Short mmCIF file of C-alpha atoms in Angstrom, two decimals:
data_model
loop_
_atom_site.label_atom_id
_atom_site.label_comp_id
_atom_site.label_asym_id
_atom_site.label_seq_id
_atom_site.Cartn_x
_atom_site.Cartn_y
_atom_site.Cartn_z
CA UNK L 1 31.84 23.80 -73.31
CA UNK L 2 29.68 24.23 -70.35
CA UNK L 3 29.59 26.50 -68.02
CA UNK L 4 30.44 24.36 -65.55
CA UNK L 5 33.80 23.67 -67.15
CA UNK L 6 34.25 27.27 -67.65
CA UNK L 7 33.91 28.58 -64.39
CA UNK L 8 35.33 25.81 -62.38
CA UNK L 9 35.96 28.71 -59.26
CA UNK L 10 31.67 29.05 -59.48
CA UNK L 11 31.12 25.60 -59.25
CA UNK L 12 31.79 24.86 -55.30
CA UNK L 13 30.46 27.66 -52.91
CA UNK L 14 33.43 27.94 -49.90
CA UNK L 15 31.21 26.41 -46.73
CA UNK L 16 30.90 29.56 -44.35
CA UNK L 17 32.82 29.12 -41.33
CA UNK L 18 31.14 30.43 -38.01
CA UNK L 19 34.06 32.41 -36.17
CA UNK L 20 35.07 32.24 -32.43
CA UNK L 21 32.23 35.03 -31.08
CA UNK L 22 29.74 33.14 -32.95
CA UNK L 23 30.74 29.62 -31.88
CA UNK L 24 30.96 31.00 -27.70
CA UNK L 25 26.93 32.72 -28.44
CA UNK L 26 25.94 29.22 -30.05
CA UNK L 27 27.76 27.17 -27.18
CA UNK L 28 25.75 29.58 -24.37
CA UNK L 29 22.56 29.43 -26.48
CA UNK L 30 23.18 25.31 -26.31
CA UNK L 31 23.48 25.58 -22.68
CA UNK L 32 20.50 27.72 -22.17
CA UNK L 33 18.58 25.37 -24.09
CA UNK L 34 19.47 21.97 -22.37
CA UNK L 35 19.01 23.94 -19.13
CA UNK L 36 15.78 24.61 -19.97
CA UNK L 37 14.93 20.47 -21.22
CA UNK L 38 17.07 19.40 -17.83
CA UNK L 39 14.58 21.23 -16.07
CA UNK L 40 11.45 20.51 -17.81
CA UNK L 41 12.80 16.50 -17.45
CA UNK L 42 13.93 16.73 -13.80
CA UNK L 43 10.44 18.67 -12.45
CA UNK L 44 8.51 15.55 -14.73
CA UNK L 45 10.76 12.79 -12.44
CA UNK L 46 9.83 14.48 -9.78
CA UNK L 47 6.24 15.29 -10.13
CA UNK L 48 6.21 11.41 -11.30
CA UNK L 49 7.37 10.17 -8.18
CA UNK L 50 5.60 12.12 -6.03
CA UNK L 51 2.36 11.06 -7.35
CA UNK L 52 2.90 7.66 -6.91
CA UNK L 53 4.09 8.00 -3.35
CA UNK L 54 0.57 9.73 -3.11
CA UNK L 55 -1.09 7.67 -4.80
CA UNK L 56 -0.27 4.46 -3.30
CA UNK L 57 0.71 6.45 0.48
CA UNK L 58 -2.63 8.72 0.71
CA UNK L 59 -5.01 7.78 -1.66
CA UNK L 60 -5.17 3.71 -2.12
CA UNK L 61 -3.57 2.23 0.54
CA UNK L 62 -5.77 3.42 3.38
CA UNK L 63 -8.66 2.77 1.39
CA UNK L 64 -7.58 -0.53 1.16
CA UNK L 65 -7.01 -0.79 5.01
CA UNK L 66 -10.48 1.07 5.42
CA UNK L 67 -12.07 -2.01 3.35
CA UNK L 68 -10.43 -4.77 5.09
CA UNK L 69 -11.49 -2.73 8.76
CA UNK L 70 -15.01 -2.97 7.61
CA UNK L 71 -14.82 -6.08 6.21
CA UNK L 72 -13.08 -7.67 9.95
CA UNK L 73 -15.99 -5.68 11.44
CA UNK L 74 -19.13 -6.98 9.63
CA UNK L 75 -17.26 -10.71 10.25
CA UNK L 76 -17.01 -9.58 14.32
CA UNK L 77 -20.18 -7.68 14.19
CA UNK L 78 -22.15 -10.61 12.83
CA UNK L 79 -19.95 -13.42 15.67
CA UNK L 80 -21.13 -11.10 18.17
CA UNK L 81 -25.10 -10.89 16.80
CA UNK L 82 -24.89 -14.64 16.84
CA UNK L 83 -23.12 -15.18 20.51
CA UNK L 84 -26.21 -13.02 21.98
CA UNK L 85 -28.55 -15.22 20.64
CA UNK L 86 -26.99 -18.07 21.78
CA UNK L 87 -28.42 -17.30 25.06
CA UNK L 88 -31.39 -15.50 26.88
CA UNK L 89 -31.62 -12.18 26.50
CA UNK L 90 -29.41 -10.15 28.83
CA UNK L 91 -27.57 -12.94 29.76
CA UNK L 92 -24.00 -12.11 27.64
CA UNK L 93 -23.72 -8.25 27.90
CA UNK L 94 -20.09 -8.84 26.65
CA UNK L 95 -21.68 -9.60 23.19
CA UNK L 96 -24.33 -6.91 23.77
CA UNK L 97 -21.59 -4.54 24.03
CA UNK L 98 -19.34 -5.57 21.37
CA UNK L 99 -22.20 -5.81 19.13
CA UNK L 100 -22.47 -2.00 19.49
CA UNK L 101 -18.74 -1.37 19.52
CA UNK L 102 -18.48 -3.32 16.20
CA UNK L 103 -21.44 -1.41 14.34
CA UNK L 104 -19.86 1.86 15.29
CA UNK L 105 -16.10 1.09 13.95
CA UNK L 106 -18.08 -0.28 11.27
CA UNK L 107 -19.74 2.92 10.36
CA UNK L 108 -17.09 5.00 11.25
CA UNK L 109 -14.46 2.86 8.63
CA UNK L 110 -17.08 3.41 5.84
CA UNK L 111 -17.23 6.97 6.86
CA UNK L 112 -13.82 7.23 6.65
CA UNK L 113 -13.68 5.57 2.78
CA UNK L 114 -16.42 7.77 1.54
CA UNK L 115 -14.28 11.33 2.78
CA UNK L 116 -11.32 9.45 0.32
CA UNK L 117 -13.22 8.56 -2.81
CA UNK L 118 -10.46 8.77 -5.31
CA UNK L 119 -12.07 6.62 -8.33
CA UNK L 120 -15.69 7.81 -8.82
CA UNK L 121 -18.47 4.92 -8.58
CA UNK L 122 -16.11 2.38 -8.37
CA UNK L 123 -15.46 3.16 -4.80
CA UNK L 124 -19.29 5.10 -4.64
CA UNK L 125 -21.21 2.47 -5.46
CA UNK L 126 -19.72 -0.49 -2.32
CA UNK L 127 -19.77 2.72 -0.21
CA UNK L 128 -23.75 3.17 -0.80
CA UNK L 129 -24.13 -0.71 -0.82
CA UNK L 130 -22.63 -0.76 2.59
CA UNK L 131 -24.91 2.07 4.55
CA UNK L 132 -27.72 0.61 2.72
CA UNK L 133 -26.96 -2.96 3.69
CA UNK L 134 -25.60 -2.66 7.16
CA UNK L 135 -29.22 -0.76 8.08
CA UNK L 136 -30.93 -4.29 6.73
CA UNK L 137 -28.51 -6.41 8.52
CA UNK L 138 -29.86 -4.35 11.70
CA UNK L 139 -33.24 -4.83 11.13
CA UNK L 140 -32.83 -8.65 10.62
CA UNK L 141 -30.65 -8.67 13.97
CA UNK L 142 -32.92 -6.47 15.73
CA UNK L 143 -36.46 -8.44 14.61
CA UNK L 144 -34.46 -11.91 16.18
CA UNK L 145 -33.82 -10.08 19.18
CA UNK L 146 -37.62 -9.68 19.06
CA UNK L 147 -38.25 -13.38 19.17
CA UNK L 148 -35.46 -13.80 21.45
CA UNK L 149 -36.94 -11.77 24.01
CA UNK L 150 -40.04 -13.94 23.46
CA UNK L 151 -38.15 -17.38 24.06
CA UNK L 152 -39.43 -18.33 20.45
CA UNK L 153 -36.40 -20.35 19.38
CA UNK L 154 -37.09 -21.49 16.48
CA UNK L 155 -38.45 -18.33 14.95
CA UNK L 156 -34.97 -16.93 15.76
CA UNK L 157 -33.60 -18.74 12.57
CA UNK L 158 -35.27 -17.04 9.74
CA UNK L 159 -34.33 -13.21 10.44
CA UNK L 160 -31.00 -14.95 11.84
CA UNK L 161 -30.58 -16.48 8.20
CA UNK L 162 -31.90 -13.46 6.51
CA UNK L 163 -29.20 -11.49 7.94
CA UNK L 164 -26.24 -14.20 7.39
CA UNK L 165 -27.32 -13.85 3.74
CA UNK L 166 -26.75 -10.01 3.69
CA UNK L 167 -23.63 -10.36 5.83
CA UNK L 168 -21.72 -13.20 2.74
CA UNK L 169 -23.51 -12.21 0.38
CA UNK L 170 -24.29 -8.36 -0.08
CA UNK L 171 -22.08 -6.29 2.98
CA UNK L 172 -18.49 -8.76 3.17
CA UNK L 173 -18.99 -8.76 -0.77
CA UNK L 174 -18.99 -4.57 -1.12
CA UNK L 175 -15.95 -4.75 0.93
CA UNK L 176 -14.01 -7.09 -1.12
CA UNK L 177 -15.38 -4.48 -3.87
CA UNK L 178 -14.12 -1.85 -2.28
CA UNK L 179 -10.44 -3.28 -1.60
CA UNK L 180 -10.07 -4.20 -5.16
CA UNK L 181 -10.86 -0.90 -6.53
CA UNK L 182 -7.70 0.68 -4.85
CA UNK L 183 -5.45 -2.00 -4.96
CA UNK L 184 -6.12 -2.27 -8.58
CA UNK L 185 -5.01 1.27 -8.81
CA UNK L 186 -2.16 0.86 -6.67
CA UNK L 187 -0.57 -2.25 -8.09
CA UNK L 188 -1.55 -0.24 -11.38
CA UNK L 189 0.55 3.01 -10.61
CA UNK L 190 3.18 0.99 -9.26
CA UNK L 191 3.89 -0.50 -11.71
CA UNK L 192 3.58 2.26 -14.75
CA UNK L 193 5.91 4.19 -11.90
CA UNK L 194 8.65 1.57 -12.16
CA UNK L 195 8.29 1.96 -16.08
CA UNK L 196 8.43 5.64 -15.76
CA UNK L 197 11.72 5.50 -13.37
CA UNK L 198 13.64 4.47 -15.41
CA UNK L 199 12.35 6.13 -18.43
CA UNK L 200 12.36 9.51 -16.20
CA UNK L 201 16.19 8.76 -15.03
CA UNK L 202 17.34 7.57 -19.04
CA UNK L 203 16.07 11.17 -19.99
CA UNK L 204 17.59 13.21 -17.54
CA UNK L 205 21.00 11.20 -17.63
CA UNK L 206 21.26 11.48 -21.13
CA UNK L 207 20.28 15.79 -20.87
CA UNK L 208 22.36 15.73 -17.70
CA UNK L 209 25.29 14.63 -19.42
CA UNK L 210 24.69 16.47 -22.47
CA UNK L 211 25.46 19.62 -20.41
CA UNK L 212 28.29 18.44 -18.85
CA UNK L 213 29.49 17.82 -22.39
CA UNK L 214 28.77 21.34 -23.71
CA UNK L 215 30.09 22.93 -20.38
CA UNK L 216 33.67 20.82 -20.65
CA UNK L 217 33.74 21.58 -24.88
CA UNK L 218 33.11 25.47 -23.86
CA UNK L 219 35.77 25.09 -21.70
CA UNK L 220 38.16 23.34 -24.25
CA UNK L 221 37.15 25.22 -26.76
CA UNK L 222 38.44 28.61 -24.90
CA UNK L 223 41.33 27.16 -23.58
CA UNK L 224 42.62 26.25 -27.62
CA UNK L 225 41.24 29.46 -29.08
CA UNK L 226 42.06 31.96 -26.47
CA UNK L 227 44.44 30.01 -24.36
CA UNK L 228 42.78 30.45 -21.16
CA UNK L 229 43.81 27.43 -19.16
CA UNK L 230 40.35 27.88 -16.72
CA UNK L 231 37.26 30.09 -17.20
CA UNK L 232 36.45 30.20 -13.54
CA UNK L 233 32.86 31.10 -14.31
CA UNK L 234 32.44 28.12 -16.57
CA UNK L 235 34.16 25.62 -14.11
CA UNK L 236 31.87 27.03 -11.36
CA UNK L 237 28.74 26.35 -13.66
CA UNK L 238 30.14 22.73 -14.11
CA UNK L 239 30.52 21.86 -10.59
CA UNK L 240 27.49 23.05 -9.90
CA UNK L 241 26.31 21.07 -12.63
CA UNK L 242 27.91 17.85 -11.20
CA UNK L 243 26.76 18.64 -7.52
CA UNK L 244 23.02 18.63 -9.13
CA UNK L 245 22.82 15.80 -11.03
CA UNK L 246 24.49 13.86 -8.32
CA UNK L 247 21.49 15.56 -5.62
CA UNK L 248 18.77 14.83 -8.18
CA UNK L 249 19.78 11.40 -8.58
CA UNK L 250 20.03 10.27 -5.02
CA UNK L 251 16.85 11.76 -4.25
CA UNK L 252 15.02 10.07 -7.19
CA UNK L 253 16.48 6.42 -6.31
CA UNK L 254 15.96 7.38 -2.34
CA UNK L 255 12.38 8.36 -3.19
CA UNK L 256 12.02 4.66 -5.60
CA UNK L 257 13.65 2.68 -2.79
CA UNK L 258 11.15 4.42 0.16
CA UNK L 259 8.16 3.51 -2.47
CA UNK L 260 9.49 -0.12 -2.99
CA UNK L 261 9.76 -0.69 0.32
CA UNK L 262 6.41 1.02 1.30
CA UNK L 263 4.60 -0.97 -1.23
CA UNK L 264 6.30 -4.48 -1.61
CA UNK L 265 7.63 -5.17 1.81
CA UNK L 266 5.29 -3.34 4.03
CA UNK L 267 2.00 -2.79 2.55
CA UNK L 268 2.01 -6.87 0.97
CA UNK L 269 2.33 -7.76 4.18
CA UNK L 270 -0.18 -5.09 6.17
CA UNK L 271 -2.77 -6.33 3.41
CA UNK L 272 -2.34 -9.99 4.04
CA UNK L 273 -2.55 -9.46 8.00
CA UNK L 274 -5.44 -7.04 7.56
CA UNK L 275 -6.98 -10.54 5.38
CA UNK L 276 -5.90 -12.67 8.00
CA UNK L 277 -8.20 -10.67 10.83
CA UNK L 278 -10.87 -10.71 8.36
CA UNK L 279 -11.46 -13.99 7.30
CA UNK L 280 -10.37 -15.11 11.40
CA UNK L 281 -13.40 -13.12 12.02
CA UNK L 282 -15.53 -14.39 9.66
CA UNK L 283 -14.48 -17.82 10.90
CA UNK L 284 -15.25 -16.91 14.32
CA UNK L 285 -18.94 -16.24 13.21
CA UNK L 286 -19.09 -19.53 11.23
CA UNK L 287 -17.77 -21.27 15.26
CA UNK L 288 -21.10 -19.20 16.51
CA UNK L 289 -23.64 -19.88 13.86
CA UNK L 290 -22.64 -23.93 13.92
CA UNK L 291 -23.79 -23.79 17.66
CA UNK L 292 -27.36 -21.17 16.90
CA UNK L 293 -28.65 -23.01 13.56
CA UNK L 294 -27.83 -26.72 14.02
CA UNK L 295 -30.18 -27.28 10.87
CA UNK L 296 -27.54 -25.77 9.22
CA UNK L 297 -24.77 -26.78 11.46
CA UNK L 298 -22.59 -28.74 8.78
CA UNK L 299 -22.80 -25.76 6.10
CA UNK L 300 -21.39 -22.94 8.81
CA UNK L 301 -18.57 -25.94 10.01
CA UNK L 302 -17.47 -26.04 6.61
CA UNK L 303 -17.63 -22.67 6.63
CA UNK L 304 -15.07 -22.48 9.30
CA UNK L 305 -12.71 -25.04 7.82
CA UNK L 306 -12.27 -23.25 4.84
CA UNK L 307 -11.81 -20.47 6.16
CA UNK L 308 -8.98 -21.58 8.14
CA UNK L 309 -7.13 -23.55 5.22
CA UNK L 310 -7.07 -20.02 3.82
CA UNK L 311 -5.36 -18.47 6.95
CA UNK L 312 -2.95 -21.82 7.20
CA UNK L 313 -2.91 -25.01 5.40
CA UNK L 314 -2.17 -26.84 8.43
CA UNK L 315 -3.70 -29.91 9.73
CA UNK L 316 -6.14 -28.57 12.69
CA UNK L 317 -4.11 -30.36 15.36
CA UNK L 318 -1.72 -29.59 17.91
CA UNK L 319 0.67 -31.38 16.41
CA UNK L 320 0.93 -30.34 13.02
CA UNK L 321 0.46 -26.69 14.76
CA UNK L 322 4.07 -26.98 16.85
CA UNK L 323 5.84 -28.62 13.90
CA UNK L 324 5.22 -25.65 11.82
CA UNK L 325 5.94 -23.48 15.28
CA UNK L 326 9.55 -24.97 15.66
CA UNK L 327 10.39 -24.88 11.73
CA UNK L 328 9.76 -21.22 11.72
CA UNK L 329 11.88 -20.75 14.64
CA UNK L 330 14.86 -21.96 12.40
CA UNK L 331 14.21 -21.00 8.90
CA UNK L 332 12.48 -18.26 6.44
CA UNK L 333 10.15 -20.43 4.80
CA UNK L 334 6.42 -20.80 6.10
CA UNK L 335 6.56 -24.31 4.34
CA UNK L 336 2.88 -24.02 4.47
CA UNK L 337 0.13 -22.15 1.51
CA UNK L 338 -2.24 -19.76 2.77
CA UNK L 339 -2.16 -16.20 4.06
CA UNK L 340 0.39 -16.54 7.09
CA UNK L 341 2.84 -17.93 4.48
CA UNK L 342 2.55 -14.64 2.30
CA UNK L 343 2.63 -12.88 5.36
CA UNK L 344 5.80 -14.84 6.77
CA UNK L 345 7.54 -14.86 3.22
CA UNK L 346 7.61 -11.48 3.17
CA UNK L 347 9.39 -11.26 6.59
CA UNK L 348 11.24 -7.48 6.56
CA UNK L 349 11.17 -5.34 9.76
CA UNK L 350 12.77 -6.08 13.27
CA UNK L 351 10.25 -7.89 15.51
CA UNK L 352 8.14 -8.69 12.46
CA UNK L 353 8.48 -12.53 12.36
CA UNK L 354 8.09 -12.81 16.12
CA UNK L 355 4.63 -10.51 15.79
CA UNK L 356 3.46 -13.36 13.30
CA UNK L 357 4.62 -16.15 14.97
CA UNK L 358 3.00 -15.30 17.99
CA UNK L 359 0.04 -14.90 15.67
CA UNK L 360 0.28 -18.01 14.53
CA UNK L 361 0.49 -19.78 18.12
CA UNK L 362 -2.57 -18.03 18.70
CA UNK L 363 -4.23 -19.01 16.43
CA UNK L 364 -3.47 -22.99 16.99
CA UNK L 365 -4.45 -22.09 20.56
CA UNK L 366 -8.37 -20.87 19.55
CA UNK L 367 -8.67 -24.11 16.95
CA UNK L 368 -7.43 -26.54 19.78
CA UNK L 369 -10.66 -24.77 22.48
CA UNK L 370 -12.81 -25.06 18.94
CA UNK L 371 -12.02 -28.79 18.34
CA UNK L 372 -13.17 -28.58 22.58
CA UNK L 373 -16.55 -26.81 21.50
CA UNK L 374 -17.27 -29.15 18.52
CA UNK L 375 -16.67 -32.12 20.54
CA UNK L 376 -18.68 -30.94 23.41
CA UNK L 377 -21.78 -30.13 21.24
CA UNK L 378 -21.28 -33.84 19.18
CA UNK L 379 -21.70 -35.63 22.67
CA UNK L 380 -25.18 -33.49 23.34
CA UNK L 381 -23.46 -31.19 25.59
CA UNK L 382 -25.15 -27.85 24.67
CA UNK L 383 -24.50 -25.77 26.85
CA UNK L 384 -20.89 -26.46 28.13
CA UNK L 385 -20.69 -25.89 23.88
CA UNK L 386 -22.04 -22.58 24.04
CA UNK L 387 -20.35 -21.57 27.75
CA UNK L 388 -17.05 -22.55 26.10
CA UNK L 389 -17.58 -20.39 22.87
CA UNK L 390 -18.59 -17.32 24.32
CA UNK L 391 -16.59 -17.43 26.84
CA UNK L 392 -14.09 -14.97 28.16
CA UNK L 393 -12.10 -16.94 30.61
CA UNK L 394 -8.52 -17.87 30.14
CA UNK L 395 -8.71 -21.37 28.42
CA UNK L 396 -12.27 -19.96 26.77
CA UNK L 397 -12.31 -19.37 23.05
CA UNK L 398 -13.17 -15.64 23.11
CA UNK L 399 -10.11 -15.46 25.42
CA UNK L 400 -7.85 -17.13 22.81
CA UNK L 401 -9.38 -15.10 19.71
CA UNK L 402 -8.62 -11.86 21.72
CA UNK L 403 -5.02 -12.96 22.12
CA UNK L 404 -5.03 -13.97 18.39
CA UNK L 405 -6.18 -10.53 17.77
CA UNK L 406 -3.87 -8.80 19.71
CA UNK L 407 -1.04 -10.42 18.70
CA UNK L 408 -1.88 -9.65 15.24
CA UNK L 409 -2.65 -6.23 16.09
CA UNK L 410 1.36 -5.99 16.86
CA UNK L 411 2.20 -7.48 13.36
CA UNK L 412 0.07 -5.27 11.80
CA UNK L 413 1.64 -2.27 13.83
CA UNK L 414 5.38 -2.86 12.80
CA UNK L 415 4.43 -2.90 8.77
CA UNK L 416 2.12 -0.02 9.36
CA UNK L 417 4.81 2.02 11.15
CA UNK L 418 7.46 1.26 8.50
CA UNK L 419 4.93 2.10 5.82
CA UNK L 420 4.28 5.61 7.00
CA UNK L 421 7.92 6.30 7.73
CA UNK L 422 8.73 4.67 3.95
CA UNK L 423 6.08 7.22 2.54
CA UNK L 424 7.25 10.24 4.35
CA UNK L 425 10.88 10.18 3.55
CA UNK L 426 9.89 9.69 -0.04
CA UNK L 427 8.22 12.74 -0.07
CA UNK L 428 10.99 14.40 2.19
CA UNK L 429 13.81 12.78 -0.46
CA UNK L 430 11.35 15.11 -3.40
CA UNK L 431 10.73 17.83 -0.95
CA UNK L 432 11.59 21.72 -2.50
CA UNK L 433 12.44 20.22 -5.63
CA UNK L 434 10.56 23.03 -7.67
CA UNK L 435 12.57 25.72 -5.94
CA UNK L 436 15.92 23.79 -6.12
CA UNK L 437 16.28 22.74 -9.69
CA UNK L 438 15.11 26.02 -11.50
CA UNK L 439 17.89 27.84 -8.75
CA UNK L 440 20.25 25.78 -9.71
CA UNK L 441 19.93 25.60 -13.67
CA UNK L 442 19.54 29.66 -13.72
CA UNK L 443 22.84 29.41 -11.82
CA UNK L 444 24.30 27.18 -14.26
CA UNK L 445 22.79 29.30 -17.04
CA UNK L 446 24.21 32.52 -15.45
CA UNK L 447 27.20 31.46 -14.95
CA UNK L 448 27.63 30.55 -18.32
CA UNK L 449 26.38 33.86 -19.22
CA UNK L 450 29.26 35.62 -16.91
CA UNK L 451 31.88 33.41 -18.47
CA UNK L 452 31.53 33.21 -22.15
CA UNK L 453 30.47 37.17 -22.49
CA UNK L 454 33.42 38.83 -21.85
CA UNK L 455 35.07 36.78 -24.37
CA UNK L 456 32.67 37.72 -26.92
CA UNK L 457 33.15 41.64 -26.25
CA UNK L 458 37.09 40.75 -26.92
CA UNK L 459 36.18 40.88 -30.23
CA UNK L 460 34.82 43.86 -30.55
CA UNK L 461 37.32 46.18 -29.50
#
């Protein structure tokens, strides 16, 4: 017979019970320990969060905006080049001056981008490209002044030309380079953060509730055991428990809904109005250059056209212009493509819509005085051409682009204003969050301490 059948008592080992001082130190080392992972998870949310509001608030959005100002000021800086050659030296000090003006802001943006290099020669590289550049575009500018000075007309054109070329295809081209870099990294982090909310928020629900759960067992378990209907210390730790969890997790949606609306309904829009300026520059340069070069009149009028299909894919006409006008003033919908429909379609803010509207009608206004200025110079009337494009009369085109621009100026000003305010309660909504949640969880883990301990020492009296 086996031992097995001869000892049957030896063959199953009683399982060791842990008794009631050893199950309250194993429920307090529990809490200790998810107080510890609820505040390594809640800091990580946090710190998360945070990083994206700087990221896409501090580091990529005004880089972005610092692109697109020195992209709108090549295009305005190169119009103006153009309008004073247009006529005798001296004779349009309004260009001479916004010539200047332009270079400056022009510098000054670039300045600006280089102090915020976040992503190494990616952002280094159309930095250098644009000092370098913008020094040759000068020199071309300043060498056709030369000529100009000398009435030699036709030797205008070649420096003229040589600097169009490094205006499309070397400076306007860095600038584009420029903007994608950051918004790559914004739309990037922007989106890994919306991955990351919800992963951050799963974890510290789940650790969240899993103290809750030990906290209301602990509290069970004493009442059974000891019958203690309350351990005041325990319920204190619990509602301080609930009071946290509830804090952190209004301040971590708060802080996603501030970057949500910074980044999809404010900074969409600031990017496709900063766009908008650009490109209406760059189209107001084209209007110049058709009337300087008339060798190359039809390139630079094509120029212009598609430039403008890109702003709005309206018909170039009155017309078609209040059609769109009196749609708008009834529905949502651009019901046009191009980049007033992204900015209209993404209609948010109070006064918004009216800001782009106005735009808009603007904008119709300076393409009706262009179809004037085309006409004008297609019957062999030069100069009445050139008088009505550099002028700054009311009824002038210069006088309609400037109240294109400042209308768009207030568009831009309503996004911008609810983008900064977006940004900085997000950070307000995370604010002391390193001092809060370690305070609290020490609390909790005190507490818990204070009310399980002198239960223990019951037992050993």
């Amino acid at each position: 017979m086996s031992n097995l059948t001869a000892n049957p008592q030896k063959a199953i080992a009683p399982t060791p019970r842990l008794n009631t001082p050893q199950m309250l130190k194993g429920g307090l080392y529990l809490t200790w320990g998810t107080c510890a992972l609820l505040l390594i998870t809640t800091i990580a949310a946090v710190q998360g969060q945070r990083y994206a509001l700087k990221t896409i608030g501090k580091d990529t959005a005004p880089s972005i905006i610092a692109a697109q100002h020195i992209k709108s000021g090549i295009a305005d800086l190169d119009a103006n080049a153009a309008n004073k050659l247009l006529v005798e030296a001296g004779k349009n000090p309004t260009a001479e001056k916004a010539y200047d003006d332009r270079r400056k802001e022009v510098v000054e943006a670039t300045l600006a981008a280089a102090e915020n290099i976040t992503y190494g020669d990616a952002e280094r590289n159309p930095i250098r490209t644009l000092f370098v550049a913008l020094g040759d575009y000068r020199l071309k500018i300043h060498e056709a002044r030369i000529y100009q000075k000398q009435k030699n007309n036709i030797a205008i054109l070649e420096p003229f030309r040589a600097g169009i070329d490094i205006v499309d295809n070397t400076l306007l081209p860095a600038a584009d380079a420029l903007d994608l870099t950051n918004r790559s990294a914004l739309d990037r982090v922007y989106l890994e953060q919306k991955f990351n909310m919800g992963k951050n928020l799963f974890f510290v629900a789940i650790v969240g509730l899993g103290l809750l759960v030990i906290l209301v067992v602990l509290q069970i378990f004493l009442n059974k055991r000891m019958r203690r209907l309350l351990n005041p210390m325990l319920l204190a730790a619990t509602a301080i428990a609930i009071l946290f969890m509830g804090y952190t997790f209004h301040a971590l949606f708060s802080a996603s809904s501030q970057l949500k609306l910074a980044k999809e309904d404010a900074f969409t829009s600031i990017h496709a109005l900063w766009q908008i300026r650009a490109l209406a520059y760059s189209a107001n340069g084209d209007e110049s250059r058709y009337l300087l070069d008339i060798a190359m009149a039809a390139k630079h009028e094509q120029g212009f056209f598609s430039k403008v299909t890109k702003l709005a894919d309206i018909p170039p006409n009155e017309t078609a212009f209040n059609k769109v006008i009196t749609n708008l003033s009834s529905s949502n919908n651009a019901g046009f493509n191009g980049l007033f429909a992204e900015a209209l379609n993404n209609i948010t803010f109070k006064g918004e819509k009216e800001a782009t509207i106005a735009t808009l009608v603007a904008l119709g206004k300076y393409l009706e005085i262009d179809r004037q200025i085309r006409q004008l110079q297609q019957a062999g009337n030069r100069e009445a051409a050139i008088a009505l494009c550099i002028g700054n009369a009311e009824g002038q085109s210069n006088w309609a682009f400037d109240r294109f621009d400042k209308a768009l100026d207030q568009a831009i000003a309503i996004n911008q204003q609810e983008f900064d305010r977006a940004v900085d309660r997000g950070f307000k909504d995370l604010e002391a969050f390193e001092v809060i949640t370690p305070i609290a969880l020490s609390a909790i883990a005190l507490l818990t301490l204070l009310g399980i301990s002198p239960r223990v020492k019951e037992y050993s009296i």
